[in-house]
Short mmCIF file of N, CA and C in Angstrom, two decimals:
data_model
loop_
_atom_site.label_atom_id
_atom_site.label_comp_id
_atom_site.label_asym_id
_atom_site.label_seq_id
_atom_site.Cartn_x
_atom_site.Cartn_y
_atom_site.Cartn_z
N GLU A 14 -11.43 21.13 0.27
CA GLU A 14 -12.09 19.99 -0.35
C GLU A 14 -11.20 19.41 -1.46
N GLN A 15 -10.60 20.26 -2.27
CA GLN A 15 -9.72 19.83 -3.36
C GLN A 15 -8.54 19.03 -2.80
N GLN A 16 -7.93 19.53 -1.74
CA GLN A 16 -6.79 18.85 -1.15
C GLN A 16 -7.20 17.49 -0.58
N ARG A 17 -8.39 17.41 0.03
CA ARG A 17 -8.85 16.15 0.60
C ARG A 17 -9.07 15.12 -0.50
N ARG A 18 -9.62 15.55 -1.63
CA ARG A 18 -9.81 14.61 -2.75
C ARG A 18 -8.48 14.12 -3.28
N GLU A 19 -7.50 15.00 -3.35
CA GLU A 19 -6.18 14.60 -3.83
C GLU A 19 -5.53 13.61 -2.87
N LEU A 20 -5.73 13.78 -1.58
CA LEU A 20 -5.11 12.90 -0.59
C LEU A 20 -5.75 11.51 -0.57
N ARG A 21 -6.96 11.36 -1.09
CA ARG A 21 -7.59 10.04 -1.14
C ARG A 21 -6.75 9.04 -1.94
N HIS A 22 -6.02 9.53 -2.92
CA HIS A 22 -5.19 8.65 -3.75
C HIS A 22 -3.87 8.29 -3.07
N LEU A 23 -3.55 8.97 -2.01
CA LEU A 23 -2.30 8.70 -1.30
C LEU A 23 -2.27 7.28 -0.76
N GLY A 24 -3.42 6.78 -0.29
CA GLY A 24 -3.49 5.41 0.21
C GLY A 24 -3.11 4.40 -0.86
N ASN A 25 -3.62 4.60 -2.08
CA ASN A 25 -3.29 3.69 -3.18
C ASN A 25 -1.80 3.74 -3.50
N ALA A 26 -1.23 4.92 -3.42
CA ALA A 26 0.21 5.06 -3.68
C ALA A 26 1.00 4.30 -2.61
N MET A 27 0.56 4.41 -1.35
CA MET A 27 1.25 3.72 -0.27
C MET A 27 1.14 2.20 -0.41
N VAL A 28 -0.01 1.72 -0.89
CA VAL A 28 -0.17 0.29 -1.15
C VAL A 28 0.84 -0.14 -2.21
N ASN A 29 0.96 0.64 -3.27
CA ASN A 29 1.91 0.31 -4.33
C ASN A 29 3.34 0.33 -3.82
N VAL A 30 3.65 1.28 -2.96
CA VAL A 30 5.00 1.35 -2.38
C VAL A 30 5.27 0.09 -1.56
N SER A 31 4.27 -0.39 -0.83
CA SER A 31 4.47 -1.56 0.03
C SER A 31 4.62 -2.86 -0.75
N LEU A 32 4.36 -2.82 -2.04
CA LEU A 32 4.56 -4.01 -2.88
C LEU A 32 6.04 -4.26 -3.16
N LEU A 33 6.85 -3.20 -3.09
CA LEU A 33 8.27 -3.29 -3.39
C LEU A 33 9.09 -3.48 -2.12
N PRO A 34 10.12 -4.32 -2.18
CA PRO A 34 10.98 -4.51 -0.99
C PRO A 34 11.54 -3.19 -0.46
N GLU A 35 11.93 -2.29 -1.35
CA GLU A 35 12.48 -1.00 -0.93
C GLU A 35 11.42 -0.18 -0.20
N GLY A 36 10.19 -0.24 -0.67
CA GLY A 36 9.10 0.48 -0.03
C GLY A 36 8.79 -0.07 1.35
N ARG A 37 8.80 -1.40 1.47
CA ARG A 37 8.59 -2.02 2.78
C ARG A 37 9.71 -1.65 3.74
N ASP A 38 10.93 -1.55 3.22
CA ASP A 38 12.06 -1.15 4.06
C ASP A 38 11.83 0.24 4.64
N VAL A 39 11.30 1.16 3.84
CA VAL A 39 11.04 2.52 4.31
C VAL A 39 9.91 2.50 5.34
N LEU A 40 8.83 1.79 5.03
CA LEU A 40 7.68 1.73 5.94
C LEU A 40 8.04 1.11 7.29
N LEU A 41 8.92 0.11 7.25
CA LEU A 41 9.24 -0.65 8.46
C LEU A 41 10.60 -0.31 9.06
N ALA A 42 11.20 0.78 8.60
CA ALA A 42 12.51 1.17 9.11
C ALA A 42 12.43 1.38 10.62
N PRO A 43 13.34 0.73 11.36
CA PRO A 43 13.32 0.84 12.82
C PRO A 43 13.45 2.29 13.29
N GLY A 44 12.65 2.62 14.27
CA GLY A 44 12.75 3.93 14.90
C GLY A 44 12.05 5.07 14.18
N THR A 45 11.54 4.83 12.98
CA THR A 45 10.89 5.93 12.25
C THR A 45 9.47 6.18 12.72
N GLY A 46 8.82 5.15 13.22
CA GLY A 46 7.45 5.29 13.68
C GLY A 46 6.42 5.33 12.57
N HIS A 47 6.85 5.04 11.33
CA HIS A 47 5.89 5.08 10.21
C HIS A 47 4.73 4.12 10.45
N LEU A 48 5.06 2.91 10.86
CA LEU A 48 4.02 1.91 11.04
C LEU A 48 3.07 2.30 12.18
N THR A 49 3.62 2.73 13.29
CA THR A 49 2.76 3.09 14.42
C THR A 49 1.90 4.32 14.11
N GLN A 50 2.33 5.16 13.19
CA GLN A 50 1.52 6.29 12.77
C GLN A 50 0.39 5.85 11.83
N LEU A 51 0.63 4.77 11.10
CA LEU A 51 -0.39 4.29 10.16
C LEU A 51 -1.45 3.42 10.81
N LEU A 52 -1.11 2.68 11.86
CA LEU A 52 -2.06 1.75 12.48
C LEU A 52 -3.38 2.40 12.90
N PRO A 53 -3.37 3.59 13.50
CA PRO A 53 -4.65 4.20 13.88
C PRO A 53 -5.56 4.51 12.68
N GLN A 54 -4.99 4.54 11.49
CA GLN A 54 -5.81 4.82 10.30
C GLN A 54 -6.77 3.67 9.98
N LEU A 55 -6.58 2.52 10.62
CA LEU A 55 -7.53 1.42 10.45
C LEU A 55 -8.87 1.73 11.13
N LYS A 56 -8.92 2.80 11.90
CA LYS A 56 -10.16 3.22 12.53
C LYS A 56 -10.70 4.51 11.90
N SER A 57 -10.11 4.90 10.80
CA SER A 57 -10.53 6.11 10.10
C SER A 57 -11.97 5.98 9.60
N LYS A 58 -12.65 7.09 9.48
CA LYS A 58 -14.00 7.10 8.90
C LYS A 58 -13.94 6.87 7.39
N CYS A 59 -12.79 7.12 6.81
CA CYS A 59 -12.61 6.97 5.35
C CYS A 59 -12.29 5.51 5.02
N VAL A 60 -13.22 4.86 4.34
CA VAL A 60 -13.06 3.43 4.03
C VAL A 60 -11.84 3.19 3.13
N GLU A 61 -11.58 4.11 2.19
CA GLU A 61 -10.42 3.94 1.31
C GLU A 61 -9.13 3.90 2.11
N ARG A 62 -9.06 4.73 3.15
CA ARG A 62 -7.87 4.77 3.99
C ARG A 62 -7.71 3.46 4.76
N ARG A 63 -8.82 2.94 5.29
CA ARG A 63 -8.76 1.67 6.04
C ARG A 63 -8.34 0.53 5.12
N ILE A 64 -8.87 0.49 3.92
CA ILE A 64 -8.49 -0.55 2.95
C ILE A 64 -7.00 -0.44 2.63
N ALA A 65 -6.53 0.78 2.41
CA ALA A 65 -5.12 0.98 2.05
C ALA A 65 -4.19 0.50 3.17
N VAL A 66 -4.48 0.87 4.40
CA VAL A 66 -3.61 0.48 5.51
C VAL A 66 -3.64 -1.04 5.72
N ALA A 67 -4.83 -1.64 5.64
CA ALA A 67 -4.94 -3.10 5.80
C ALA A 67 -4.17 -3.81 4.70
N THR A 68 -4.26 -3.31 3.48
CA THR A 68 -3.55 -3.93 2.35
C THR A 68 -2.04 -3.74 2.49
N MET A 69 -1.62 -2.57 2.98
CA MET A 69 -0.18 -2.36 3.22
C MET A 69 0.34 -3.35 4.24
N LEU A 70 -0.42 -3.57 5.31
CA LEU A 70 0.01 -4.54 6.33
C LEU A 70 0.14 -5.93 5.72
N LYS A 71 -0.83 -6.31 4.91
CA LYS A 71 -0.77 -7.62 4.26
C LYS A 71 0.46 -7.70 3.35
N ASN A 72 0.72 -6.65 2.59
CA ASN A 72 1.88 -6.65 1.70
C ASN A 72 3.19 -6.78 2.49
N CYS A 73 3.26 -6.14 3.64
CA CYS A 73 4.47 -6.24 4.48
C CYS A 73 4.65 -7.66 5.00
N CYS A 74 3.57 -8.38 5.20
CA CYS A 74 3.64 -9.76 5.70
C CYS A 74 4.08 -10.75 4.62
N MET A 75 4.02 -10.33 3.36
CA MET A 75 4.38 -11.25 2.28
C MET A 75 5.88 -11.53 2.24
N ASP A 76 6.66 -10.63 2.79
CA ASP A 76 8.11 -10.83 2.86
C ASP A 76 8.40 -11.59 4.14
N LYS A 77 8.33 -12.93 4.04
CA LYS A 77 8.42 -13.77 5.24
C LYS A 77 9.80 -13.76 5.87
N SER A 78 10.83 -13.51 5.09
CA SER A 78 12.17 -13.59 5.66
C SER A 78 12.51 -12.37 6.52
N ILE A 79 12.30 -11.19 6.00
CA ILE A 79 12.69 -9.98 6.73
C ILE A 79 11.48 -9.13 7.10
N GLY A 80 10.49 -9.05 6.21
CA GLY A 80 9.35 -8.17 6.43
C GLY A 80 8.56 -8.48 7.67
N VAL A 81 8.30 -9.75 7.93
CA VAL A 81 7.52 -10.13 9.11
C VAL A 81 8.28 -9.76 10.37
N GLU A 82 9.56 -10.03 10.40
CA GLU A 82 10.37 -9.70 11.57
C GLU A 82 10.37 -8.19 11.83
N LYS A 83 10.56 -7.40 10.77
CA LYS A 83 10.56 -5.95 10.92
C LYS A 83 9.18 -5.45 11.33
N LEU A 84 8.14 -6.02 10.73
CA LEU A 84 6.77 -5.61 11.04
C LEU A 84 6.46 -5.86 12.51
N LEU A 85 6.80 -7.04 13.00
CA LEU A 85 6.53 -7.36 14.40
C LEU A 85 7.38 -6.53 15.35
N ALA A 86 8.62 -6.26 14.97
CA ALA A 86 9.50 -5.45 15.82
C ALA A 86 9.01 -4.00 15.88
N GLU A 87 8.62 -3.47 14.75
CA GLU A 87 8.20 -2.07 14.70
C GLU A 87 6.79 -1.87 15.25
N GLY A 88 5.90 -2.84 15.00
CA GLY A 88 4.50 -2.69 15.42
C GLY A 88 4.21 -3.14 16.83
N GLY A 89 4.99 -4.08 17.33
CA GLY A 89 4.81 -4.57 18.69
C GLY A 89 3.42 -5.11 18.97
N THR A 90 3.01 -5.01 20.22
CA THR A 90 1.71 -5.55 20.61
C THR A 90 0.57 -4.74 20.01
N GLN A 91 0.79 -3.46 19.74
CA GLN A 91 -0.25 -2.64 19.11
C GLN A 91 -0.61 -3.21 17.75
N LEU A 92 0.37 -3.72 17.03
CA LEU A 92 0.12 -4.29 15.71
C LEU A 92 -0.81 -5.49 15.81
N LEU A 93 -0.51 -6.41 16.71
CA LEU A 93 -1.32 -7.63 16.81
C LEU A 93 -2.75 -7.32 17.23
N SER A 94 -2.92 -6.44 18.18
CA SER A 94 -4.29 -6.10 18.58
C SER A 94 -5.02 -5.38 17.47
N THR A 95 -4.31 -4.56 16.70
CA THR A 95 -4.92 -3.85 15.57
C THR A 95 -5.33 -4.82 14.48
N LEU A 96 -4.53 -5.84 14.24
CA LEU A 96 -4.86 -6.85 13.23
C LEU A 96 -6.01 -7.74 13.67
N LEU A 97 -6.02 -8.14 14.93
CA LEU A 97 -6.96 -9.14 15.40
C LEU A 97 -8.33 -8.57 15.79
N GLN A 98 -8.37 -7.34 16.29
CA GLN A 98 -9.64 -6.80 16.80
C GLN A 98 -10.75 -6.81 15.74
N PRO A 99 -10.51 -6.34 14.52
CA PRO A 99 -11.60 -6.33 13.54
C PRO A 99 -12.06 -7.73 13.12
N LEU A 100 -11.26 -8.75 13.41
CA LEU A 100 -11.59 -10.13 13.04
C LEU A 100 -12.17 -10.94 14.19
N SER A 101 -12.13 -10.37 15.39
CA SER A 101 -12.44 -11.15 16.60
C SER A 101 -13.92 -11.23 16.93
N GLY A 102 -14.75 -10.51 16.21
CA GLY A 102 -16.17 -10.53 16.50
C GLY A 102 -16.58 -9.56 17.58
N THR A 103 -15.62 -8.83 18.15
CA THR A 103 -15.95 -7.83 19.17
C THR A 103 -16.39 -6.54 18.49
N GLN A 104 -17.04 -5.72 19.25
CA GLN A 104 -17.51 -4.44 18.72
C GLN A 104 -16.45 -3.38 18.94
N PRO A 105 -16.29 -2.37 18.12
CA PRO A 105 -17.05 -2.21 16.88
C PRO A 105 -16.51 -3.12 15.79
N ARG A 106 -17.40 -3.70 15.05
CA ARG A 106 -17.04 -4.61 13.98
C ARG A 106 -16.71 -3.81 12.73
N GLU A 107 -15.64 -4.21 12.04
CA GLU A 107 -15.28 -3.58 10.77
C GLU A 107 -16.32 -3.98 9.74
N HIS A 108 -16.96 -3.00 9.12
CA HIS A 108 -18.03 -3.28 8.17
C HIS A 108 -17.51 -3.58 6.76
N CYS A 109 -16.33 -3.12 6.45
CA CYS A 109 -15.80 -3.28 5.09
C CYS A 109 -15.14 -4.66 4.92
N VAL A 110 -15.69 -5.42 3.99
CA VAL A 110 -15.18 -6.77 3.74
C VAL A 110 -13.73 -6.73 3.27
N GLU A 111 -13.37 -5.74 2.44
CA GLU A 111 -12.00 -5.67 1.93
C GLU A 111 -10.99 -5.48 3.06
N VAL A 112 -11.36 -4.69 4.05
CA VAL A 112 -10.47 -4.48 5.19
C VAL A 112 -10.33 -5.78 5.97
N ARG A 113 -11.45 -6.42 6.28
CA ARG A 113 -11.39 -7.67 7.04
C ARG A 113 -10.61 -8.74 6.27
N GLN A 114 -10.79 -8.80 4.96
CA GLN A 114 -10.08 -9.82 4.17
C GLN A 114 -8.58 -9.55 4.17
N ALA A 115 -8.18 -8.30 3.97
CA ALA A 115 -6.74 -7.99 3.97
C ALA A 115 -6.13 -8.30 5.33
N LEU A 116 -6.84 -7.98 6.41
CA LEU A 116 -6.32 -8.26 7.75
C LEU A 116 -6.26 -9.77 8.01
N ALA A 117 -7.30 -10.50 7.59
CA ALA A 117 -7.29 -11.96 7.76
C ALA A 117 -6.15 -12.59 6.99
N GLU A 118 -5.88 -12.10 5.79
CA GLU A 118 -4.77 -12.62 5.00
C GLU A 118 -3.43 -12.25 5.63
N ALA A 119 -3.34 -11.07 6.23
CA ALA A 119 -2.11 -10.68 6.93
C ALA A 119 -1.86 -11.61 8.12
N VAL A 120 -2.91 -11.90 8.87
CA VAL A 120 -2.78 -12.81 10.02
C VAL A 120 -2.36 -14.19 9.53
N GLN A 121 -2.95 -14.63 8.42
CA GLN A 121 -2.58 -15.94 7.86
C GLN A 121 -1.10 -15.96 7.48
N LEU A 122 -0.63 -14.91 6.83
CA LEU A 122 0.78 -14.84 6.45
C LEU A 122 1.69 -14.80 7.67
N LEU A 123 1.28 -14.07 8.70
CA LEU A 123 2.07 -14.04 9.94
C LEU A 123 2.13 -15.42 10.58
N ALA A 124 0.98 -16.10 10.63
CA ALA A 124 0.92 -17.42 11.27
C ALA A 124 1.76 -18.46 10.53
N ALA A 125 2.06 -18.20 9.28
CA ALA A 125 2.86 -19.14 8.48
C ALA A 125 4.35 -19.02 8.78
N THR A 126 4.74 -18.04 9.59
CA THR A 126 6.14 -17.90 9.99
C THR A 126 6.27 -18.28 11.46
N GLU A 127 7.42 -18.77 11.84
CA GLU A 127 7.61 -19.19 13.23
C GLU A 127 7.45 -18.04 14.21
N LEU A 128 8.09 -16.91 13.92
CA LEU A 128 8.00 -15.76 14.81
C LEU A 128 6.57 -15.23 14.87
N GLY A 129 5.93 -15.09 13.71
CA GLY A 129 4.56 -14.60 13.67
C GLY A 129 3.61 -15.54 14.38
N PHE A 130 3.80 -16.84 14.16
CA PHE A 130 2.96 -17.84 14.82
C PHE A 130 3.06 -17.70 16.34
N ASP A 131 4.28 -17.63 16.83
CA ASP A 131 4.49 -17.54 18.29
C ASP A 131 3.85 -16.28 18.87
N LYS A 132 4.01 -15.15 18.19
CA LYS A 132 3.43 -13.89 18.67
C LYS A 132 1.91 -13.95 18.64
N LEU A 133 1.34 -14.51 17.57
CA LEU A 133 -0.11 -14.62 17.47
C LEU A 133 -0.66 -15.57 18.54
N TRP A 134 0.03 -16.67 18.76
CA TRP A 134 -0.40 -17.64 19.77
C TRP A 134 -0.42 -16.98 21.15
N THR A 135 0.64 -16.25 21.45
CA THR A 135 0.74 -15.56 22.73
C THR A 135 -0.36 -14.50 22.89
N ALA A 136 -0.74 -13.87 21.78
CA ALA A 136 -1.78 -12.84 21.81
C ALA A 136 -3.19 -13.43 21.87
N GLY A 137 -3.30 -14.76 21.84
CA GLY A 137 -4.62 -15.40 21.92
C GLY A 137 -5.36 -15.43 20.59
N ALA A 138 -4.63 -15.37 19.50
CA ALA A 138 -5.25 -15.33 18.18
C ALA A 138 -6.19 -16.50 17.89
N PRO A 139 -5.85 -17.74 18.24
CA PRO A 139 -6.78 -18.83 17.91
C PRO A 139 -8.17 -18.60 18.50
N GLU A 140 -8.22 -18.19 19.73
CA GLU A 140 -9.52 -17.96 20.39
C GLU A 140 -10.24 -16.76 19.78
N LEU A 141 -9.51 -15.69 19.53
CA LEU A 141 -10.12 -14.48 18.95
C LEU A 141 -10.67 -14.77 17.55
N LEU A 142 -9.90 -15.50 16.76
CA LEU A 142 -10.35 -15.82 15.40
C LEU A 142 -11.54 -16.77 15.43
N ARG A 143 -11.54 -17.69 16.36
CA ARG A 143 -12.67 -18.62 16.48
C ARG A 143 -13.94 -17.83 16.79
N ALA A 144 -13.84 -16.89 17.72
CA ALA A 144 -15.00 -16.08 18.09
C ALA A 144 -15.50 -15.25 16.90
N GLY A 145 -14.57 -14.68 16.15
CA GLY A 145 -14.96 -13.88 14.99
C GLY A 145 -15.49 -14.69 13.84
N TYR A 146 -15.00 -15.90 13.70
CA TYR A 146 -15.40 -16.76 12.58
C TYR A 146 -16.88 -17.11 12.64
N THR A 147 -17.42 -17.24 13.83
CA THR A 147 -18.82 -17.66 13.97
C THR A 147 -19.78 -16.67 13.33
N ASP A 148 -19.41 -15.38 13.27
CA ASP A 148 -20.28 -14.36 12.67
C ASP A 148 -19.85 -13.93 11.28
N GLU A 149 -18.72 -14.43 10.82
CA GLU A 149 -18.19 -14.00 9.52
C GLU A 149 -18.97 -14.64 8.38
N GLU A 150 -19.33 -13.84 7.39
CA GLU A 150 -20.08 -14.34 6.24
C GLU A 150 -19.33 -14.19 4.92
N ALA A 151 -18.30 -13.37 4.88
CA ALA A 151 -17.57 -13.12 3.64
C ALA A 151 -16.67 -14.32 3.31
N PRO A 152 -16.84 -14.93 2.14
CA PRO A 152 -16.08 -16.13 1.78
C PRO A 152 -14.56 -15.95 1.85
N GLY A 153 -14.05 -14.84 1.34
CA GLY A 153 -12.60 -14.62 1.35
C GLY A 153 -12.03 -14.51 2.75
N VAL A 154 -12.78 -13.85 3.63
CA VAL A 154 -12.34 -13.71 5.01
C VAL A 154 -12.37 -15.07 5.69
N CYS A 155 -13.45 -15.82 5.45
CA CYS A 155 -13.57 -17.16 6.03
C CYS A 155 -12.43 -18.06 5.57
N GLU A 156 -12.10 -18.02 4.30
CA GLU A 156 -11.01 -18.85 3.76
C GLU A 156 -9.69 -18.55 4.47
N ALA A 157 -9.38 -17.27 4.63
CA ALA A 157 -8.12 -16.90 5.29
C ALA A 157 -8.14 -17.33 6.76
N MET A 158 -9.28 -17.18 7.42
CA MET A 158 -9.38 -17.58 8.82
C MET A 158 -9.28 -19.10 8.95
N GLU A 159 -9.85 -19.83 8.01
CA GLU A 159 -9.77 -21.29 8.03
C GLU A 159 -8.33 -21.76 7.81
N ALA A 160 -7.64 -21.11 6.88
CA ALA A 160 -6.24 -21.48 6.62
C ALA A 160 -5.39 -21.20 7.85
N THR A 161 -5.68 -20.10 8.54
CA THR A 161 -4.94 -19.78 9.76
C THR A 161 -5.24 -20.80 10.84
N ALA A 162 -6.50 -21.19 10.97
CA ALA A 162 -6.88 -22.21 11.96
C ALA A 162 -6.16 -23.52 11.68
N GLU A 163 -6.03 -23.88 10.40
CA GLU A 163 -5.31 -25.10 10.04
C GLU A 163 -3.86 -25.02 10.47
N LEU A 164 -3.25 -23.84 10.32
CA LEU A 164 -1.86 -23.66 10.78
C LEU A 164 -1.76 -23.85 12.29
N PHE A 165 -2.69 -23.26 13.02
CA PHE A 165 -2.68 -23.41 14.47
C PHE A 165 -2.92 -24.87 14.86
N MET A 166 -3.84 -25.52 14.18
CA MET A 166 -4.14 -26.92 14.49
C MET A 166 -2.95 -27.83 14.20
N SER A 167 -2.33 -27.65 13.04
CA SER A 167 -1.21 -28.52 12.69
C SER A 167 -0.04 -28.29 13.63
N HIS A 168 0.19 -27.06 14.01
CA HIS A 168 1.28 -26.77 14.95
C HIS A 168 0.99 -27.40 16.30
N SER A 169 -0.26 -27.30 16.73
CA SER A 169 -0.65 -27.86 18.02
C SER A 169 -0.50 -29.37 18.02
N LEU A 170 -0.82 -30.01 16.90
CA LEU A 170 -0.72 -31.47 16.82
C LEU A 170 0.72 -31.97 16.86
N PHE A 171 1.64 -31.15 16.32
CA PHE A 171 3.03 -31.60 16.24
C PHE A 171 3.90 -31.03 17.35
N ASP A 172 3.38 -30.13 18.17
CA ASP A 172 4.15 -29.55 19.26
C ASP A 172 4.04 -30.46 20.48
N ASN A 173 5.08 -31.21 20.71
CA ASN A 173 5.03 -32.16 21.82
C ASN A 173 6.04 -31.83 22.92
N GLY A 174 6.45 -30.58 22.97
CA GLY A 174 7.30 -30.17 24.08
C GLY A 174 8.75 -30.56 23.93
N ASP A 175 9.24 -30.75 22.72
CA ASP A 175 10.62 -31.15 22.52
C ASP A 175 11.62 -30.07 22.88
N ASP A 176 11.14 -28.87 23.21
CA ASP A 176 12.06 -27.79 23.54
C ASP A 176 12.48 -27.82 25.01
N GLY A 177 12.15 -28.89 25.71
CA GLY A 177 12.58 -29.05 27.08
C GLY A 177 11.57 -28.57 28.10
N GLU A 178 10.53 -27.88 27.64
CA GLU A 178 9.51 -27.42 28.57
C GLU A 178 8.53 -28.54 28.87
N GLU A 179 8.05 -28.52 30.09
CA GLU A 179 7.06 -29.51 30.49
C GLU A 179 5.74 -29.19 29.79
N VAL A 180 5.11 -30.19 29.23
CA VAL A 180 3.86 -30.01 28.51
C VAL A 180 2.70 -30.23 29.45
N ASN A 181 1.82 -29.26 29.52
CA ASN A 181 0.60 -29.39 30.30
C ASN A 181 -0.43 -30.05 29.39
N GLU A 182 -0.58 -31.37 29.53
CA GLU A 182 -1.46 -32.14 28.64
C GLU A 182 -2.89 -31.61 28.65
N GLU A 183 -3.36 -31.21 29.81
CA GLU A 183 -4.73 -30.70 29.92
C GLU A 183 -4.90 -29.42 29.11
N ALA A 184 -3.92 -28.53 29.18
CA ALA A 184 -3.99 -27.29 28.40
C ALA A 184 -3.92 -27.58 26.91
N VAL A 185 -3.07 -28.52 26.51
CA VAL A 185 -2.97 -28.90 25.10
C VAL A 185 -4.29 -29.48 24.62
N LEU A 186 -4.92 -30.34 25.42
CA LEU A 186 -6.20 -30.92 25.04
C LEU A 186 -7.28 -29.84 24.90
N GLU A 187 -7.26 -28.86 25.78
CA GLU A 187 -8.23 -27.77 25.70
C GLU A 187 -8.00 -26.94 24.43
N GLU A 188 -6.74 -26.65 24.12
CA GLU A 188 -6.44 -25.93 22.88
C GLU A 188 -6.87 -26.73 21.67
N ASP A 189 -6.59 -28.03 21.69
CA ASP A 189 -7.00 -28.89 20.58
C ASP A 189 -8.52 -28.94 20.44
N ARG A 190 -9.22 -28.95 21.58
CA ARG A 190 -10.69 -28.97 21.54
C ARG A 190 -11.22 -27.70 20.89
N LYS A 191 -10.66 -26.55 21.26
CA LYS A 191 -11.10 -25.28 20.69
C LYS A 191 -10.80 -25.21 19.20
N LEU A 192 -9.63 -25.68 18.80
CA LEU A 192 -9.28 -25.67 17.39
C LEU A 192 -10.16 -26.64 16.60
N ALA A 193 -10.48 -27.79 17.19
CA ALA A 193 -11.38 -28.74 16.53
C ALA A 193 -12.77 -28.13 16.38
N GLU A 194 -13.18 -27.37 17.37
CA GLU A 194 -14.48 -26.69 17.30
C GLU A 194 -14.49 -25.71 16.12
N LEU A 195 -13.39 -24.98 15.93
CA LEU A 195 -13.28 -24.06 14.80
C LEU A 195 -13.32 -24.84 13.49
N ALA A 196 -12.63 -25.98 13.45
CA ALA A 196 -12.63 -26.81 12.23
C ALA A 196 -14.05 -27.32 11.94
N ASN A 197 -14.79 -27.69 12.97
CA ASN A 197 -16.17 -28.15 12.77
C ASN A 197 -17.04 -27.02 12.25
N LEU A 198 -16.85 -25.80 12.77
CA LEU A 198 -17.59 -24.66 12.25
C LEU A 198 -17.27 -24.43 10.78
N THR A 199 -15.99 -24.62 10.44
CA THR A 199 -15.56 -24.46 9.06
C THR A 199 -16.28 -25.46 8.17
N ILE A 200 -16.34 -26.70 8.58
CA ILE A 200 -16.99 -27.74 7.80
C ILE A 200 -18.48 -27.46 7.67
N GLN A 201 -19.12 -27.06 8.76
CA GLN A 201 -20.55 -26.79 8.74
C GLN A 201 -20.90 -25.64 7.81
N THR A 202 -20.08 -24.58 7.81
CA THR A 202 -20.40 -23.44 6.95
C THR A 202 -20.05 -23.74 5.50
N SER A 203 -19.19 -24.71 5.26
CA SER A 203 -18.84 -25.07 3.89
C SER A 203 -19.93 -25.89 3.23
N LEU A 204 -20.73 -26.56 4.02
CA LEU A 204 -21.77 -27.45 3.48
C LEU A 204 -22.95 -26.71 2.98
#
């Protein structure tokens, strides 16, 4: 029991470590598996542990130049599903607002980078976030999800296929319709 109480503070120490560039370098060092070992802790029964891991992920996303790239490389598809599942409205729903807020802010930070945006788009993040937003009541979580939706909407509006790929206008219109629906939900809940 004594050892378990002492280990509860380890999460806070790890959050503090992730605030420093050197700490993020250790957490995200290629091939170490630190990140993949921490991701399952988001399903821990210990709420302090879930908050700590979610906050560490958010802190790693704050380093947009190198941290996001390392985070996505080390975490792979497991990272994106781990970040998005608690926000998507699917069961089991994360009950802790602090965890959902940290994850929503991490997704927002990822979406603000080109690499993160592309990975989130491919993972179906706009649709997952839209589904989760309809049931979300926490103001901080809603704000982060709204900011992320705005990033997806603005990117969708300005992406006109200049990269040489043929644009499927029907698919773009459907994506725009879904994003507009999320924006309308945002406006309705703000009133």
